[in-house]
Amino acid sequence: MDDELRGTEAGWEEPGFAILSRRGQPREVDGRLRAHLGVERLPEGLESVAELLQAAGFQRRPGTDVWERDGRWLKAGERSLDDGARLVWTQPVEGDEEIARRRVRYLGLASHDLRGSLANVRSYAALLLNGRIPLEPKARRGLETILRNTDKALAFAQDFFDSSRADLGLLMCEKERQAIEPLLANAVEHLLEPAGTASVALSLELPSGPLPDVDVDGGRVQHAVEAFIRHHLLHARPGEQLRVRARPEGDSVRVEVRRDGEPPTEEDAALIFTREERAFREKKLEDPLRLFLALQEVEALGGTVGVSTDAGGVTLYLTVPIALASSPTLQS
């Protein structure tokens, strides 16, 4: 259910009532039913609550009195009155958390099936490339392309399902106290080869002294930093410089990924962490999804993300909370 709508519409959790006359003309009792349906006015010429819900675009869950539309879940019912009219009512379904968990389980099944198939394709391509089977150069190049694109598809699928879980507020994050320097070093090392292929210099610049420990899910932070680097690589020109930097800032550690070069337009910078808007504009989903997931990951850890531009380039940054003195120490 849409939390923002629930918070802004008066009486959202209370049942709403209307009376359907014998001629099918609806008359509101309290105004809440129309708010539940999300319509400006109630449809006319109806004979039942089922027709009312269908006219508003809702679909019934099989075997229940629960109706759904775009993540909005309602119970609905009706009762005949003495004069032949009908009293109809709607009420938002409680237990949205259980619905979200069911959707996450469904996403888990979809992720398992899709990733399993892709992993099989990758395994067979890698098996054929292990050198035991003679291959013509053209066949080898084809298998290398399959391997490369399968890795890309696996990463995209993981991002898609993680972002979908985050939409439901159920993104898995296992926070622990740890140093942030190894996470940044791993992110940079992981992308040195793509940066070299693009003729872009990539470096890690850390302060002379140690940074404070942070309370984070290390995999999530590394993914977010890599998402920033990958975004810059898509827009960098040969010869440009990418720098990953970090410093304490209040009760957080701020991590910056700076690209020295031509900055994006003000409009592009404002949309950089949007998912649908950028995907529709650019007609590509991968990078918008990856950056939006980075935002979701960092916010799930209690941090923030942002972008700043100047005449010399653009900086993507994130902040993550410094571990409290009482936080459990990292196990060695």
mmCIF file with all atom_site columns, N, CA, C and O in Angstrom, residues 1-10 12 71-72 96 167:
data_model
loop_
_atom_site.group_PDB
_atom_site.id
_atom_site.type_symbol
_atom_site.label_atom_id
_atom_site.label_alt_id
_atom_site.label_comp_id
_atom_site.label_asym_id
_atom_site.label_entity_id
_atom_site.label_seq_id
_atom_site.pdbx_PDB_ins_code
_atom_site.Cartn_x
_atom_site.Cartn_y
_atom_site.Cartn_z
_atom_site.occupancy
_atom_site.B_iso_or_equiv
_atom_site.pdbx_formal_charge
_atom_site.auth_seq_id
_atom_site.auth_comp_id
_atom_site.auth_asym_id
_atom_site.auth_atom_id
_atom_site.pdbx_PDB_model_num
ATOM 1  N N  . MET A 1 1   ? 0.837  -1.177 0.000  1.00 0.00 ? 1   MET A N  1
ATOM 2  C CA . MET A 1 1   ? 0.000  0.000  0.000  1.00 0.00 ? 1   MET A CA 1
ATOM 3  C C  . MET A 1 1   ? 0.876  1.233  0.000  1.00 0.00 ? 1   MET A C  1
ATOM 4  O O  . MET A 1 1   ? 1.950  1.253  0.563  1.00 0.00 ? 1   MET A O  1
ATOM 5  N N  . ASP A 1 2   ? 0.414  2.311  -0.631 1.00 0.00 ? 2   ASP A N  1
ATOM 6  C CA . ASP A 1 2   ? 1.210  3.506  -0.769 1.00 0.00 ? 2   ASP A CA 1
ATOM 7  C C  . ASP A 1 2   ? 1.243  4.247  0.562  1.00 0.00 ? 2   ASP A C  1
ATOM 8  O O  . ASP A 1 2   ? 0.267  4.829  1.002  1.00 0.00 ? 2   ASP A O  1
ATOM 9  N N  . ASP A 1 3   ? 2.422  4.242  1.236  1.00 0.00 ? 3   ASP A N  1
ATOM 10 C CA . ASP A 1 3   ? 2.531  4.868  2.557  1.00 0.00 ? 3   ASP A CA 1
ATOM 11 C C  . ASP A 1 3   ? 2.284  6.360  2.499  1.00 0.00 ? 3   ASP A C  1
ATOM 12 O O  . ASP A 1 3   ? 1.717  6.962  3.414  1.00 0.00 ? 3   ASP A O  1
ATOM 13 N N  . GLU A 1 4   ? 2.768  7.012  1.415  1.00 0.00 ? 4   GLU A N  1
ATOM 14 C CA . GLU A 1 4   ? 2.569  8.452  1.319  1.00 0.00 ? 4   GLU A CA 1
ATOM 15 C C  . GLU A 1 4   ? 1.086  8.780  1.235  1.00 0.00 ? 4   GLU A C  1
ATOM 16 O O  . GLU A 1 4   ? 0.589  9.700  1.868  1.00 0.00 ? 4   GLU A O  1
ATOM 17 N N  . LEU A 1 5   ? 0.356  7.990  0.443  1.00 0.00 ? 5   LEU A N  1
ATOM 18 C CA . LEU A 1 5   ? -1.079 8.216  0.319  1.00 0.00 ? 5   LEU A CA 1
ATOM 19 C C  . LEU A 1 5   ? -1.761 7.983  1.646  1.00 0.00 ? 5   LEU A C  1
ATOM 20 O O  . LEU A 1 5   ? -2.636 8.739  2.060  1.00 0.00 ? 5   LEU A O  1
ATOM 21 N N  . ARG A 1 6   ? -1.348 6.920  2.340  1.00 0.00 ? 6   ARG A N  1
ATOM 22 C CA . ARG A 1 6   ? -1.963 6.630  3.631  1.00 0.00 ? 6   ARG A CA 1
ATOM 23 C C  . ARG A 1 6   ? -1.766 7.800  4.586  1.00 0.00 ? 6   ARG A C  1
ATOM 24 O O  . ARG A 1 6   ? -2.637 8.156  5.356  1.00 0.00 ? 6   ARG A O  1
ATOM 25 N N  . GLY A 1 7   ? -0.573 8.413  4.544  1.00 0.00 ? 7   GLY A N  1
ATOM 26 C CA . GLY A 1 7   ? -0.281 9.481  5.484  1.00 0.00 ? 7   GLY A CA 1
ATOM 27 C C  . GLY A 1 7   ? -0.969 10.786 5.151  1.00 0.00 ? 7   GLY A C  1
ATOM 28 O O  . GLY A 1 7   ? -1.185 11.622 6.029  1.00 0.00 ? 7   GLY A O  1
ATOM 29 N N  . THR A 1 8   ? -1.327 11.005 3.886  1.00 0.00 ? 8   THR A N  1
ATOM 30 C CA . THR A 1 8   ? -1.860 12.297 3.503  1.00 0.00 ? 8   THR A CA 1
ATOM 31 C C  . THR A 1 8   ? -3.376 12.327 3.394  1.00 0.00 ? 8   THR A C  1
ATOM 32 O O  . THR A 1 8   ? -3.991 13.380 3.508  1.00 0.00 ? 8   THR A O  1
ATOM 33 N N  . GLU A 1 9   ? -3.994 11.183 3.145  1.00 0.00 ? 9   GLU A N  1
ATOM 34 C CA . GLU A 1 9   ? -5.440 11.194 2.995  1.00 0.00 ? 9   GLU A CA 1
ATOM 35 C C  . GLU A 1 9   ? -6.114 11.011 4.349  1.00 0.00 ? 9   GLU A C  1
ATOM 36 O O  . GLU A 1 9   ? -5.814 10.095 5.106  1.00 0.00 ? 9   GLU A O  1
ATOM 37 N N  . ALA A 1 10  ? -7.026 11.902 4.664  1.00 0.00 ? 10  ALA A N  1
ATOM 38 C CA . ALA A 1 10  ? -7.696 11.865 5.959  1.00 0.00 ? 10  ALA A CA 1
ATOM 39 C C  . ALA A 1 10  ? -8.492 10.584 6.110  1.00 0.00 ? 10  ALA A C  1
ATOM 40 O O  . ALA A 1 10  ? -9.207 10.152 5.211  1.00 0.00 ? 10  ALA A O  1
ATOM 41 N N  . TRP A 1 12  ? -7.596 7.509  6.229  1.00 0.00 ? 12  TRP A N  1
ATOM 42 C CA . TRP A 1 12  ? -7.239 6.459  5.279  1.00 0.00 ? 12  TRP A CA 1
ATOM 43 C C  . TRP A 1 12  ? -7.473 5.071  5.851  1.00 0.00 ? 12  TRP A C  1
ATOM 44 O O  . TRP A 1 12  ? -7.913 4.163  5.162  1.00 0.00 ? 12  TRP A O  1
ATOM 45 N N  . GLY A 1 71  ? -0.540 -1.678 -6.089 1.00 0.00 ? 71  GLY A N  1
ATOM 46 C CA . GLY A 1 71  ? -0.036 -1.738 -4.726 1.00 0.00 ? 71  GLY A CA 1
ATOM 47 C C  . GLY A 1 71  ? -0.997 -1.253 -3.666 1.00 0.00 ? 71  GLY A C  1
ATOM 48 O O  . GLY A 1 71  ? -0.656 -1.227 -2.488 1.00 0.00 ? 71  GLY A O  1
ATOM 49 N N  . ARG A 1 72  ? -2.208 -0.869 -4.056 1.00 0.00 ? 72  ARG A N  1
ATOM 50 C CA . ARG A 1 72  ? -3.240 -0.434 -3.111 1.00 0.00 ? 72  ARG A CA 1
ATOM 51 C C  . ARG A 1 72  ? -4.170 -1.614 -2.848 1.00 0.00 ? 72  ARG A C  1
ATOM 52 O O  . ARG A 1 72  ? -4.727 -2.186 -3.778 1.00 0.00 ? 72  ARG A O  1
ATOM 53 N N  . ASP A 1 96  ? 0.122  -5.035 5.603  1.00 0.00 ? 96  ASP A N  1
ATOM 54 C CA . ASP A 1 96  ? 0.901  -4.808 4.397  1.00 0.00 ? 96  ASP A CA 1
ATOM 55 C C  . ASP A 1 96  ? 2.276  -5.462 4.485  1.00 0.00 ? 96  ASP A C  1
ATOM 56 O O  . ASP A 1 96  ? 2.842  -5.859 3.479  1.00 0.00 ? 96  ASP A O  1
ATOM 57 N N  . ASP A 1 167 ? 12.320 -1.494 -2.680 1.00 0.00 ? 167 ASP A N  1
ATOM 58 C CA . ASP A 1 167 ? 11.045 -0.790 -2.846 1.00 0.00 ? 167 ASP A CA 1
ATOM 59 C C  . ASP A 1 167 ? 10.038 -1.221 -1.790 1.00 0.00 ? 167 ASP A C  1
ATOM 60 O O  . ASP A 1 167 ? 9.177  -0.434 -1.383 1.00 0.00 ? 167 ASP A O  1
#
